[in-house]
CSV table of C-alpha atoms and ligand atoms in Angstrom, one decimal:
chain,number,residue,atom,x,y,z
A,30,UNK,CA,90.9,-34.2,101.9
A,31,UNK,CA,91.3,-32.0,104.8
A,32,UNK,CA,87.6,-31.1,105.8
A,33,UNK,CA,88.3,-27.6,107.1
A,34,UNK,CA,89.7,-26.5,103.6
A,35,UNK,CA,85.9,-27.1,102.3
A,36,UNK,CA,84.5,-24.8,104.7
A,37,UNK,CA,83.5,-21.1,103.1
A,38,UNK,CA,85.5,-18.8,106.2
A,39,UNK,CA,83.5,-15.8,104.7
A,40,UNK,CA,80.5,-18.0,105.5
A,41,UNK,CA,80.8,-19.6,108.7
A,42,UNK,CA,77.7,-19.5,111.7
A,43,UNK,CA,78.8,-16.4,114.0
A,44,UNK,CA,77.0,-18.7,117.0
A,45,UNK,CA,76.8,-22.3,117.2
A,46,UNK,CA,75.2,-24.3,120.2
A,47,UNK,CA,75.9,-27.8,120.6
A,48,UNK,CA,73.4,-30.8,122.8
A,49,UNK,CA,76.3,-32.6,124.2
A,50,UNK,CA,74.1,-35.7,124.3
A,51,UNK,CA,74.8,-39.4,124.5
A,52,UNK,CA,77.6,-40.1,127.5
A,53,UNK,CA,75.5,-42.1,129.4
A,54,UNK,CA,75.3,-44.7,126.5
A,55,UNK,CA,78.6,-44.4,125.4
A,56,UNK,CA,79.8,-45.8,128.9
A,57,UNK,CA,76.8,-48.1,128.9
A,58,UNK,CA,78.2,-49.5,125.2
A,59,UNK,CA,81.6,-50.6,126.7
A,60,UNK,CA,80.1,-52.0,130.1
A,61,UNK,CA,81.3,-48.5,132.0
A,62,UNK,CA,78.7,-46.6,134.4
A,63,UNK,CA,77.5,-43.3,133.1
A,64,UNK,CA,79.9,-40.7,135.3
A,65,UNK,CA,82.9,-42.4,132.5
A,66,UNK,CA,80.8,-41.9,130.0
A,67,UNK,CA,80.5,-37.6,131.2
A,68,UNK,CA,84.3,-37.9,132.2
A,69,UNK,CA,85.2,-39.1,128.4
A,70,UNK,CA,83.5,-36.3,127.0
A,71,UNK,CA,86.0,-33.6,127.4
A,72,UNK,CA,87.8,-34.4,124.9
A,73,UNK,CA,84.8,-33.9,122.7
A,74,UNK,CA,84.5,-30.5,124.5
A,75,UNK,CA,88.2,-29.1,123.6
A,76,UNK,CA,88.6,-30.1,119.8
A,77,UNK,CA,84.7,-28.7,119.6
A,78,UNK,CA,85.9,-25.5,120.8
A,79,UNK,CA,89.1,-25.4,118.9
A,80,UNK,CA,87.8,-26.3,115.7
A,81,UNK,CA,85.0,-23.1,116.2
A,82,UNK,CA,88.1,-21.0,116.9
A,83,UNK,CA,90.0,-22.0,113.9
A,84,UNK,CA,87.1,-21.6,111.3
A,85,UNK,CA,86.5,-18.0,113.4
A,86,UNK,CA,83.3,-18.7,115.5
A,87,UNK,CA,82.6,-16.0,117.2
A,88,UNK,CA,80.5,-17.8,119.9
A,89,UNK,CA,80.3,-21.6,120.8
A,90,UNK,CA,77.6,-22.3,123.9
A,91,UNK,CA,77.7,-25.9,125.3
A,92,UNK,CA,74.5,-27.1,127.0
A,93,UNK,CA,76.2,-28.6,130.3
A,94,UNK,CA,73.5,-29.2,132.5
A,95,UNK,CA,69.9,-28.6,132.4
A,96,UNK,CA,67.5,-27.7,135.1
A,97,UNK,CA,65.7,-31.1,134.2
A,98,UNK,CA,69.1,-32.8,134.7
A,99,UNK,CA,68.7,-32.1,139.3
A,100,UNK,CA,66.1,-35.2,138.5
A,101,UNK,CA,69.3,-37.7,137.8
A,102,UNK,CA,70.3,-39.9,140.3
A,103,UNK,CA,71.9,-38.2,143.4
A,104,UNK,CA,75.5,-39.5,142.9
A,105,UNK,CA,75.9,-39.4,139.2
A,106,UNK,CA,74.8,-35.1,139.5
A,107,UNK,CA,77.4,-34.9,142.3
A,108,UNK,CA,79.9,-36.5,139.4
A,109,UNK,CA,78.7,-34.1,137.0
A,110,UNK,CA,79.2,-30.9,139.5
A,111,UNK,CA,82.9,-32.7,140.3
A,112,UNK,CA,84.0,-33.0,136.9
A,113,UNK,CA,82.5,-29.6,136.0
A,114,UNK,CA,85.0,-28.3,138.7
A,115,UNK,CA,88.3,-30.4,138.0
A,116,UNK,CA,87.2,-29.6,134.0
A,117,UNK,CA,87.4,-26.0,134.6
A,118,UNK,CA,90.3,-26.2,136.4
A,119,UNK,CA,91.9,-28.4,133.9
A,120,UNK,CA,91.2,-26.3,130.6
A,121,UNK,CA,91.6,-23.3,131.6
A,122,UNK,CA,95.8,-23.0,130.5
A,123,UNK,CA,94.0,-24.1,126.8
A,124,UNK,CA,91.2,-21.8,127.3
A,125,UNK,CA,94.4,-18.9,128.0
A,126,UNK,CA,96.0,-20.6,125.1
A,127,UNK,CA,93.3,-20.2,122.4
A,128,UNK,CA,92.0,-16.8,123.7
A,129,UNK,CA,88.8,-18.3,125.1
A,130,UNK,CA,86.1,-15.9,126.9
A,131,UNK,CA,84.2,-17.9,129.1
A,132,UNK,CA,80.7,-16.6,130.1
A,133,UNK,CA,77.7,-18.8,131.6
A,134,UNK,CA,74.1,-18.8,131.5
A,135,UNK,CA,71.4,-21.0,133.8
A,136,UNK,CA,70.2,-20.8,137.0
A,137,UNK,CA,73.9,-20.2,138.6
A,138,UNK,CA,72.8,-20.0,142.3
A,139,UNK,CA,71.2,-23.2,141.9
A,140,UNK,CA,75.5,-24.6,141.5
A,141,UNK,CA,77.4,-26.3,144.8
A,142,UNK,CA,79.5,-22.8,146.1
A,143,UNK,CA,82.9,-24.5,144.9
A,144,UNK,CA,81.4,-24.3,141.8
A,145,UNK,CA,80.4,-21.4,141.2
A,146,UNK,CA,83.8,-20.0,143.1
A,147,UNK,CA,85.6,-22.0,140.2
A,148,UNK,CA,83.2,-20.7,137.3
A,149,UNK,CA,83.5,-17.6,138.5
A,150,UNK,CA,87.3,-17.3,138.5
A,151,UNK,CA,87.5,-18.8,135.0
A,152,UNK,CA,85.3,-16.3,134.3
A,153,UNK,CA,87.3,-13.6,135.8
A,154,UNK,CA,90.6,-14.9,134.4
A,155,UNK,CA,89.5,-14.9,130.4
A,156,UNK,CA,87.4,-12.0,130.3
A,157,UNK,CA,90.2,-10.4,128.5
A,158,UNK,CA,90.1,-12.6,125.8
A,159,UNK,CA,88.5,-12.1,122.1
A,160,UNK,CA,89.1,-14.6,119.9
A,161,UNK,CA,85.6,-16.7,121.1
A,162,UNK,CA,83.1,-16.9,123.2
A,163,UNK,CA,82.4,-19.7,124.9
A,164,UNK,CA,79.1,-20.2,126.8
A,165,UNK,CA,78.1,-22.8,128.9
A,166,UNK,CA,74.7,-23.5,129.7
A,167,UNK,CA,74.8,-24.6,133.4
A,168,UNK,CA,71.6,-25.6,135.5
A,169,UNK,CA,69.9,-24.2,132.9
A,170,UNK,CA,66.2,-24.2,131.3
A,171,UNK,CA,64.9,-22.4,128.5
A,172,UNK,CA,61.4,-21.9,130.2
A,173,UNK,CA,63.0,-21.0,133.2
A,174,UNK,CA,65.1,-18.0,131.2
A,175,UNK,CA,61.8,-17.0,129.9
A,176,UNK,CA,60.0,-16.7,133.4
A,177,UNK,CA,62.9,-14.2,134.8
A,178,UNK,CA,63.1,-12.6,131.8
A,179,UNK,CA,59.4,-11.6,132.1
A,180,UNK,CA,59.7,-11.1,136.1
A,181,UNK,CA,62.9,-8.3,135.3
A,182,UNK,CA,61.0,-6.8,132.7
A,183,UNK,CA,58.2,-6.6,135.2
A,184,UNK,CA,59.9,-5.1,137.3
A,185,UNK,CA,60.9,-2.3,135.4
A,186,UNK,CA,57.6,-1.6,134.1
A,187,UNK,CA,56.2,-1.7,138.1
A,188,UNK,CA,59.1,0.7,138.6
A,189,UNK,CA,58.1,2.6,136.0
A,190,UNK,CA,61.6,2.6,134.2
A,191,UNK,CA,60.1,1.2,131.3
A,192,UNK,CA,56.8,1.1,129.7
A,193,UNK,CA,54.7,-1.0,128.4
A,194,UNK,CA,54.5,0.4,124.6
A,195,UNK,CA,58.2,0.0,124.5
A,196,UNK,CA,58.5,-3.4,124.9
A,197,UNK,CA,59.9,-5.0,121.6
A,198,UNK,CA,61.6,-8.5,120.8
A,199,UNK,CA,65.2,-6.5,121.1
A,200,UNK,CA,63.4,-5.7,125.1
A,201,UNK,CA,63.2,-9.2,125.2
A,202,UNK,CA,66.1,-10.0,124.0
A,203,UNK,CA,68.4,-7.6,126.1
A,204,UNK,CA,66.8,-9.2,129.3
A,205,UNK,CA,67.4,-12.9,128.5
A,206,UNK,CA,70.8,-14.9,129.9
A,207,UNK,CA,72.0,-14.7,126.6
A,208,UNK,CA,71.8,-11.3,126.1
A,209,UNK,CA,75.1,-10.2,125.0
A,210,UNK,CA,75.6,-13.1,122.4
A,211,UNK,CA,74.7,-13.4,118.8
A,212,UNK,CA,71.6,-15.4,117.6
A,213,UNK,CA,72.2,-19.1,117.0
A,214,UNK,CA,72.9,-20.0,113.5
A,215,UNK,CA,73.3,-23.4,113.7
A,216,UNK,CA,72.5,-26.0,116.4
A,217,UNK,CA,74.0,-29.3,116.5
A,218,UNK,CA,72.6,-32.3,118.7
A,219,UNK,CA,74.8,-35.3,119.2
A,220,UNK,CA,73.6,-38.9,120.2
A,221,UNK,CA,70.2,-39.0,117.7
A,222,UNK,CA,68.1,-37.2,119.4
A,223,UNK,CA,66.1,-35.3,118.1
A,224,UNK,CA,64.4,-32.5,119.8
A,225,UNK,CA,65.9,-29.3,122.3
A,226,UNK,CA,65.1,-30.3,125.6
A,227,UNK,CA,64.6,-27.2,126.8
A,228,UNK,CA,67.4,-25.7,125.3
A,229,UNK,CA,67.3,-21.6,124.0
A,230,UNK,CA,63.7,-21.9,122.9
A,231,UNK,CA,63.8,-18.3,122.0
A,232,UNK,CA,67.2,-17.5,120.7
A,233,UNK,CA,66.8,-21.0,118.5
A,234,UNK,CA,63.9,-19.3,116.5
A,235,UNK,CA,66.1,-19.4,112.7
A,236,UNK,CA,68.4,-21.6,113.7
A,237,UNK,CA,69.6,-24.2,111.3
A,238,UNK,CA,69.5,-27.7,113.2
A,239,UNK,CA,72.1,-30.3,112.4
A,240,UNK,CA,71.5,-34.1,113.9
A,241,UNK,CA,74.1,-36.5,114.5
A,242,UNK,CA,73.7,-40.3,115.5
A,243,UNK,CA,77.3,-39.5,117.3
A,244,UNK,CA,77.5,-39.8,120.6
A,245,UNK,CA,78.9,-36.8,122.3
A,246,UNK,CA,82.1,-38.8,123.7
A,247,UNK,CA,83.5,-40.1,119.9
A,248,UNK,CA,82.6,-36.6,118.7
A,249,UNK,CA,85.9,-34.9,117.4
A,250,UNK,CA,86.9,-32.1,115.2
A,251,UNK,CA,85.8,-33.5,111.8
A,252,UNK,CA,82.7,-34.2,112.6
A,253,UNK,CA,82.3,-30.6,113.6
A,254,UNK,CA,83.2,-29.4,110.4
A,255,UNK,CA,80.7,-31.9,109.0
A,256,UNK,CA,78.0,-30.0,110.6
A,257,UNK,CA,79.3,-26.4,109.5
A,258,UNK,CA,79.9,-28.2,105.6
A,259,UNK,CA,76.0,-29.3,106.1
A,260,UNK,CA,75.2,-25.7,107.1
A,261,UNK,CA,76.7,-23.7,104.6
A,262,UNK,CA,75.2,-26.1,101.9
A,263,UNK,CA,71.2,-24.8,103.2
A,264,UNK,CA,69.7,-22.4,102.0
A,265,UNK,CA,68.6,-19.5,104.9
A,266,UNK,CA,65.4,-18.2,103.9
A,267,UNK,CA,63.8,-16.2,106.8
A,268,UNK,CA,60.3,-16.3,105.3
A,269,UNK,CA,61.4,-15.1,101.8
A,270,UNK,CA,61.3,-16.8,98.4
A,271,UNK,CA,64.6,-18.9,97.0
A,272,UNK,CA,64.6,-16.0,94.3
A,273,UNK,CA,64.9,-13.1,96.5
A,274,UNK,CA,68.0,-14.6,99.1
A,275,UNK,CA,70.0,-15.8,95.1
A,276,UNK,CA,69.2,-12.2,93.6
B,6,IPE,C1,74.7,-35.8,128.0
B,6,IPE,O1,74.7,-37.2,128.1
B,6,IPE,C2,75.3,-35.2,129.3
B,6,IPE,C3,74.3,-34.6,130.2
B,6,IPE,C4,73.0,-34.5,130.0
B,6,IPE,C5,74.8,-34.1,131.4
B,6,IPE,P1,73.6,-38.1,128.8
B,6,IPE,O2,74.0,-38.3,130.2
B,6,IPE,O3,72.3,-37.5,128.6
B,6,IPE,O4,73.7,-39.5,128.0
B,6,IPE,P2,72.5,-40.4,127.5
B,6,IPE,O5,71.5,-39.6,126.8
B,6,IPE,O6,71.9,-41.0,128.7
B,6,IPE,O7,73.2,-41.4,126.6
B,7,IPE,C1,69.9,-32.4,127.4
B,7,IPE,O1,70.2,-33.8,127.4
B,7,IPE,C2,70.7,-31.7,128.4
B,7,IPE,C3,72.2,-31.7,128.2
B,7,IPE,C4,72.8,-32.2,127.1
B,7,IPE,C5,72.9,-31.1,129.2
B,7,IPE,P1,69.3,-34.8,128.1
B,7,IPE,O2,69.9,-36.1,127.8
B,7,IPE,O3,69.2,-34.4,129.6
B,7,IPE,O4,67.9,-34.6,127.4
B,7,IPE,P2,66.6,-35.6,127.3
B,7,IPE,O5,66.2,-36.0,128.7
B,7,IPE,O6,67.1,-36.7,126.5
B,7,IPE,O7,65.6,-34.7,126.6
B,8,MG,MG1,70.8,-37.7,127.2
């Protein structure tokens, strides 16, 4: 049976945010280095995307690149900044196609210049579009989020735009990367794995979090709807009883 037609539409995870783990030993499984494992994972990528958009995701964020990830060999990060360019370039007629709003968080600066001159034209070319948002997490660090968070909201305090009594988790909220996105319902991790790596430490607070021993290359549509078919059969509780969320 079609997998999609068991998925509740009125019930489907406004935000999901995927660990697109497990390249490196995808490649090392068929004797390939790692940069074939990174360039076989676009494919991964698109159907993710497209199969959010069909079941009416509001917001999909892919974590890309992590600040941890500069510590990787020289040459395979140069492949990873490569393919992120030629990747962009590539998807962006599908990302036009399927009405794709691409938005980034991370430590941006920290990107080669071509890079961020391609982001930001993708950027600029789909901001127009409304059927998802797509995030992807680029050079970034949970931690490090949280530190500029707390250095802008310093600043306004300092400045004395803000103060101190107001400050509220919604303060905190506004001032993170992720600011203008929903929480995270569901987070999925390919490969095994089985922690965040530094991945939105704050925004994952109620998230529901969905393992796979996939590895992020082989992962395709189905298995996303796997994930969203595990999701809908929890139960979300947010502190209360069983009785109260059924009543
Ligand atoms: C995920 O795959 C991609 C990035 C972190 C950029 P890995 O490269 O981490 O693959 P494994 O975990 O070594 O298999
Ligand atoms: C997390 O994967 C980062 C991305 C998927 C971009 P890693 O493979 O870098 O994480 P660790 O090192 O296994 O925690
Ligand atoms: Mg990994």
């Amino acid at each position: 049976m079609d997998k999609k037609l068991q998925i509740d539409l009125q019930k489907t995870p406004k935000h999901v945010a995927i660990i697109m783990d497990g390249n490196g030993r995808w490649a090392k499984g068929i004797g390939m280095n790692r940069i074939f494992g990174h360039r076989n994972a676009l494919t991964a990528v698109r159907e993710s995307i497209e199969a959010a958009a069909k079941i009416n995701v509001e917001a999909i964020t892919l974590y890309a690149f992590s600040t941890e990830n500069w510590n990787r060999p020289k040459l395979e990060v140069e492949g990873l900044m490569q393919l992120l360019i030629s990747s962009l370039k590539k998807e962006l007629p599908t990302f036009q196609k399927n009405e794709v709003k691409v938005n980034a968080i991370g430590n941006i600066e920290s990107l080669p210049k071509k890079a961020q001159n391609t982001l930001a034209d993708v950027i600029n070319q789909t901001k127009d579009n409304s059927r998802i948002t797509l995030t992807l997490a680029l050079s970034y660090g949970s931690r490090e989020e949280i530190v500029n968070t707390i250095k802008n909201i310093s600043k306004k305090v300092v400045n004395k735009e803000l103060n101190i009594k107001e400050i509220d988790e919604k303060t905190i909220n506004n001032h993170l990367y992720t600011f203008n996105l929903p929480d995270v319902d569901l987070m999925i991790r390919t490969s095994g794995e089985q922690r965040i790596s530094n991945f939105l430490l704050w925004q994952l607070a109620y998230a529901e979090l969905y393992f796979t021993d996939v590895l992020w290359p082989d992962f395709r549509e189905e298995h996303f709807y796997d994930a969203i078919i595990d999701y809908q059969n929890r139960e979300r509780r947010f502190g209360k009883t069983s009785e109260q969320i059924t009543e």
